[in-house]
XYZ file of C-alpha atoms in Angstrom:
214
model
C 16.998 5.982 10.953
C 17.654 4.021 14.292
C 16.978 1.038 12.669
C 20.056 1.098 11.017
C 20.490 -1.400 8.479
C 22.339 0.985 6.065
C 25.239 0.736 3.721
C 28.083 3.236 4.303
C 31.317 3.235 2.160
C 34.152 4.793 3.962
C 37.355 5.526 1.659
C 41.033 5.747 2.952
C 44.443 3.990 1.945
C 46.308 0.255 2.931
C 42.864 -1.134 3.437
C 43.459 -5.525 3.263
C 41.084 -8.285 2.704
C 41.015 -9.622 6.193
C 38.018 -10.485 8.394
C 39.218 -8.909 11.345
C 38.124 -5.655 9.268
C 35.640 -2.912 11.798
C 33.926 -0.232 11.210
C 32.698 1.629 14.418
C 29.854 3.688 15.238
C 30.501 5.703 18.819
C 30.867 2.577 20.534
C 29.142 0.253 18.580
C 31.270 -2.483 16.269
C 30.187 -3.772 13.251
C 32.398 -5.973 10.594
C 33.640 -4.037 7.700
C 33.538 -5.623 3.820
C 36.533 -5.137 1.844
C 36.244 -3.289 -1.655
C 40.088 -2.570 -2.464
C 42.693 -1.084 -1.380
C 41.132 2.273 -1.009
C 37.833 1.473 0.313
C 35.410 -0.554 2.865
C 31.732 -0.784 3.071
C 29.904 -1.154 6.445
C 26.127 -1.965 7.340
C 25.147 0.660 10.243
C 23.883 -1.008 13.409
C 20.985 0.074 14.961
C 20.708 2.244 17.759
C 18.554 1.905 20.934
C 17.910 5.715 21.671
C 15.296 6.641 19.417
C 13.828 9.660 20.898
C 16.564 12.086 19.960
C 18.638 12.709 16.980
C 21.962 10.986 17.980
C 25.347 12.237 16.030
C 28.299 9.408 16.183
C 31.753 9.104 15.181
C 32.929 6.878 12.617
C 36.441 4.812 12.521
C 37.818 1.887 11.375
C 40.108 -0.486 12.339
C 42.523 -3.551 9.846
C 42.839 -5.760 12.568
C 40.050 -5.754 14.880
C 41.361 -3.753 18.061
C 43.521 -0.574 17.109
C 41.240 2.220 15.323
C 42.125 5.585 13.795
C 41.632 8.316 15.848
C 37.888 10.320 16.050
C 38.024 12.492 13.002
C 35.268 14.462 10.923
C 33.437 11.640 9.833
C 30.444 11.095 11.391
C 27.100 9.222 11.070
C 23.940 10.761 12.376
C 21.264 8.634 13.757
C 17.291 9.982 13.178
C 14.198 9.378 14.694
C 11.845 7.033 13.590
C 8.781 8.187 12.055
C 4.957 7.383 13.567
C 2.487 4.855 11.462
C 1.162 6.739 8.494
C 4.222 9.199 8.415
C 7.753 8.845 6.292
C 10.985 10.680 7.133
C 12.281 11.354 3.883
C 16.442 10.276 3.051
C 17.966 12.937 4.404
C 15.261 12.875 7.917
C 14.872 16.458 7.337
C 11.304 15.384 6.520
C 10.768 13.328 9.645
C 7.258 12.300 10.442
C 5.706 13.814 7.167
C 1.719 12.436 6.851
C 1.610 9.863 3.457
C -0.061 11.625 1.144
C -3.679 10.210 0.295
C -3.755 7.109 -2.317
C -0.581 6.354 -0.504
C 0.412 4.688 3.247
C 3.576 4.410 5.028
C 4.846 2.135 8.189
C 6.709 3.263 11.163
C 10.122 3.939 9.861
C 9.730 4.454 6.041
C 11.792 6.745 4.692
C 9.253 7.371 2.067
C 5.628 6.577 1.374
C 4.358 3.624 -0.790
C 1.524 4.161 -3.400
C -2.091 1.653 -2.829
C -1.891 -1.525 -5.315
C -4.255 -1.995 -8.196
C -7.930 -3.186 -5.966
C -6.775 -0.887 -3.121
C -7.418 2.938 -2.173
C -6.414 5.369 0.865
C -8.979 8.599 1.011
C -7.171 9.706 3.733
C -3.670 11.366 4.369
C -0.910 9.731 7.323
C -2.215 6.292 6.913
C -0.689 2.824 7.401
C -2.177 0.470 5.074
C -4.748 1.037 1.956
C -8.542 -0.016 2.294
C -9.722 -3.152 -0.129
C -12.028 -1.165 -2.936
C -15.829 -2.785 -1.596
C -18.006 -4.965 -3.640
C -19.195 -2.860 -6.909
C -16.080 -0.914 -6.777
C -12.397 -1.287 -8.347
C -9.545 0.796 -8.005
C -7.624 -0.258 -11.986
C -4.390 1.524 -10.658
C -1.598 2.863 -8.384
C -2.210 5.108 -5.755
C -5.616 5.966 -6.177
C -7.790 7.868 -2.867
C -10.983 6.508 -4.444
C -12.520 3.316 -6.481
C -14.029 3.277 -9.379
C -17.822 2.714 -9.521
C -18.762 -0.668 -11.531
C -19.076 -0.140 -15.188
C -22.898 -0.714 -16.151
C -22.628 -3.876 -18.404
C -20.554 -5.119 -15.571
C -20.336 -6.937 -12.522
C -18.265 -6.395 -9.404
C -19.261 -8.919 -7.184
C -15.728 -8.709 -4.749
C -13.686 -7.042 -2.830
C -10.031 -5.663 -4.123
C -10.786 -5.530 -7.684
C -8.256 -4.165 -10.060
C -10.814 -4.929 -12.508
C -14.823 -5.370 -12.828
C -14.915 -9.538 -12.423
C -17.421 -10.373 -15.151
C -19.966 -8.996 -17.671
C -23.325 -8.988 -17.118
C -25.175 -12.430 -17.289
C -26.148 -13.299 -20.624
C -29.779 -11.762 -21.207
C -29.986 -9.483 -18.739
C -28.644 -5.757 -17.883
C -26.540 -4.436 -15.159
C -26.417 -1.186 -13.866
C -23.186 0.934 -12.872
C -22.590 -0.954 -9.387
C -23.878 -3.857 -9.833
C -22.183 -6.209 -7.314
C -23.700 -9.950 -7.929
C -24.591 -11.978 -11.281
C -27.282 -13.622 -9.286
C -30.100 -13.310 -10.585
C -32.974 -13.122 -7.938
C -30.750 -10.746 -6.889
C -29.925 -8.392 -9.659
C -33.420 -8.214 -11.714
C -36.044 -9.091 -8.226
C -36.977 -5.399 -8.676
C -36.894 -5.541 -12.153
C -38.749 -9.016 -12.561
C -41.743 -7.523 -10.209
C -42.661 -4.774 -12.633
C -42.677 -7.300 -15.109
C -44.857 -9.219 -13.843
C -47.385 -6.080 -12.745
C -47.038 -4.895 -16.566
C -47.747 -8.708 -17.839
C -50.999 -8.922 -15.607
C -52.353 -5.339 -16.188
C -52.128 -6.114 -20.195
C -53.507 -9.372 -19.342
C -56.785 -7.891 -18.022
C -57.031 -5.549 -20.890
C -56.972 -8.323 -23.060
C -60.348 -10.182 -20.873
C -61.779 -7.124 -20.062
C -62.036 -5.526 -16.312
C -66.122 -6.952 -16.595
C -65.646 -10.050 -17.681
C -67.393 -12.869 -15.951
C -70.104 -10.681 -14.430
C -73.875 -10.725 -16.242
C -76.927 -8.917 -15.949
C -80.724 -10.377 -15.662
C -83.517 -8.470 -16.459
């Protein structure tokens, strides 16, 4: 990546622990770590051009200003990937779309799977969408939520889990997204009450109250 940021160990002979240690990288100089005798470890810098793939030499130097000469070693410098897209380790698998349930910044290497109350439907995406009220998404890298369990309530965003049974009393269908109750049962509570006042008349009678004369 052109970010850099990456550990290299480079191996040779009559390494010392000194802190005028280098590593360099074409022309860029970074300080070198010493290990032993035999080996160094450097952190790569980063590298401005990232439009291209950019090959560099690597070389080292004990005491800050004389380096061994350009040999085989070399460190090659890949493109970033886009938003929504990972390059893989090697960058042979630059810009590949995150794979649904997953998302991936500009840059990954590799894609990152949606946390528990999270989802991604969609493939070469950068974050992972909040599962909606009456919905829960119980695990890694899932492209869809999980519909409330009836019994249940979901009444927030981002659940990993439904938040609450049903009210005491009452039922809740699969979905259900509040525990109040105006709100859950109105529906309910109207046919109810139309039941209640049709078995009401039955019981007075649809004539009552009206009299004949003769």
């Amino acid at each position: 990546s052109a970010l850099g940021g990456i550990p290299i160990f480079v191996t040779g002979s009559n390494f010392f622990n000194t802190t005028a240690l280098r590593c360099r990288f074409g022309t860029m100089e970074v300080r070198a770590h010493f290990i032993n005798h035999n080996s160094i470890m450097c952190v790569v810098p980063p590298n401005d051009d990232n439009s291209r793939v950019v090959e560099v030499a690597v070389t080292v130097s004990v005491n800050g200003k004389d380096y061994c000469p350009e040999n085989d070693i070399k460190f090659v410098y890949h493109k970033d990937s886009m938003p929504g897209h990972y390059s893989g380790p090697s960058g042979i698998e630059w810009s590949t779309p995150a794979p649904n349930g997953t998302y991936a910044n500009a840059g990954d290497v590799n894609f990152t799977l949606c946390e528990p109350g999270r989802f991604q439907p969609k493939a070469g995406q950068s974050n992972c969408l909040d599962a909606p009220v009456g919905y829960y998404a119980p695990d890694f890298g899932l492209s869809k939520p999980d519909i409330c369990d009836a019994g249940m309530v979901c009444d927030r965003t981002g659940l990993a889990a439904p938040s609450s049974p049903c009210p005491r009393g009452h039922y809740c269908k699969e979905g259900t997204k509040t525990r109040v109750y105006n709100s859950l049962f109105a529906e309910d509570l109207s046919l109810l009450q139309s039941v209640y006042f049709l078995w009401k008349l039955g019981r007075t009678g649809f004539g009552a109250g009206i009299s004949m004369r003769t």
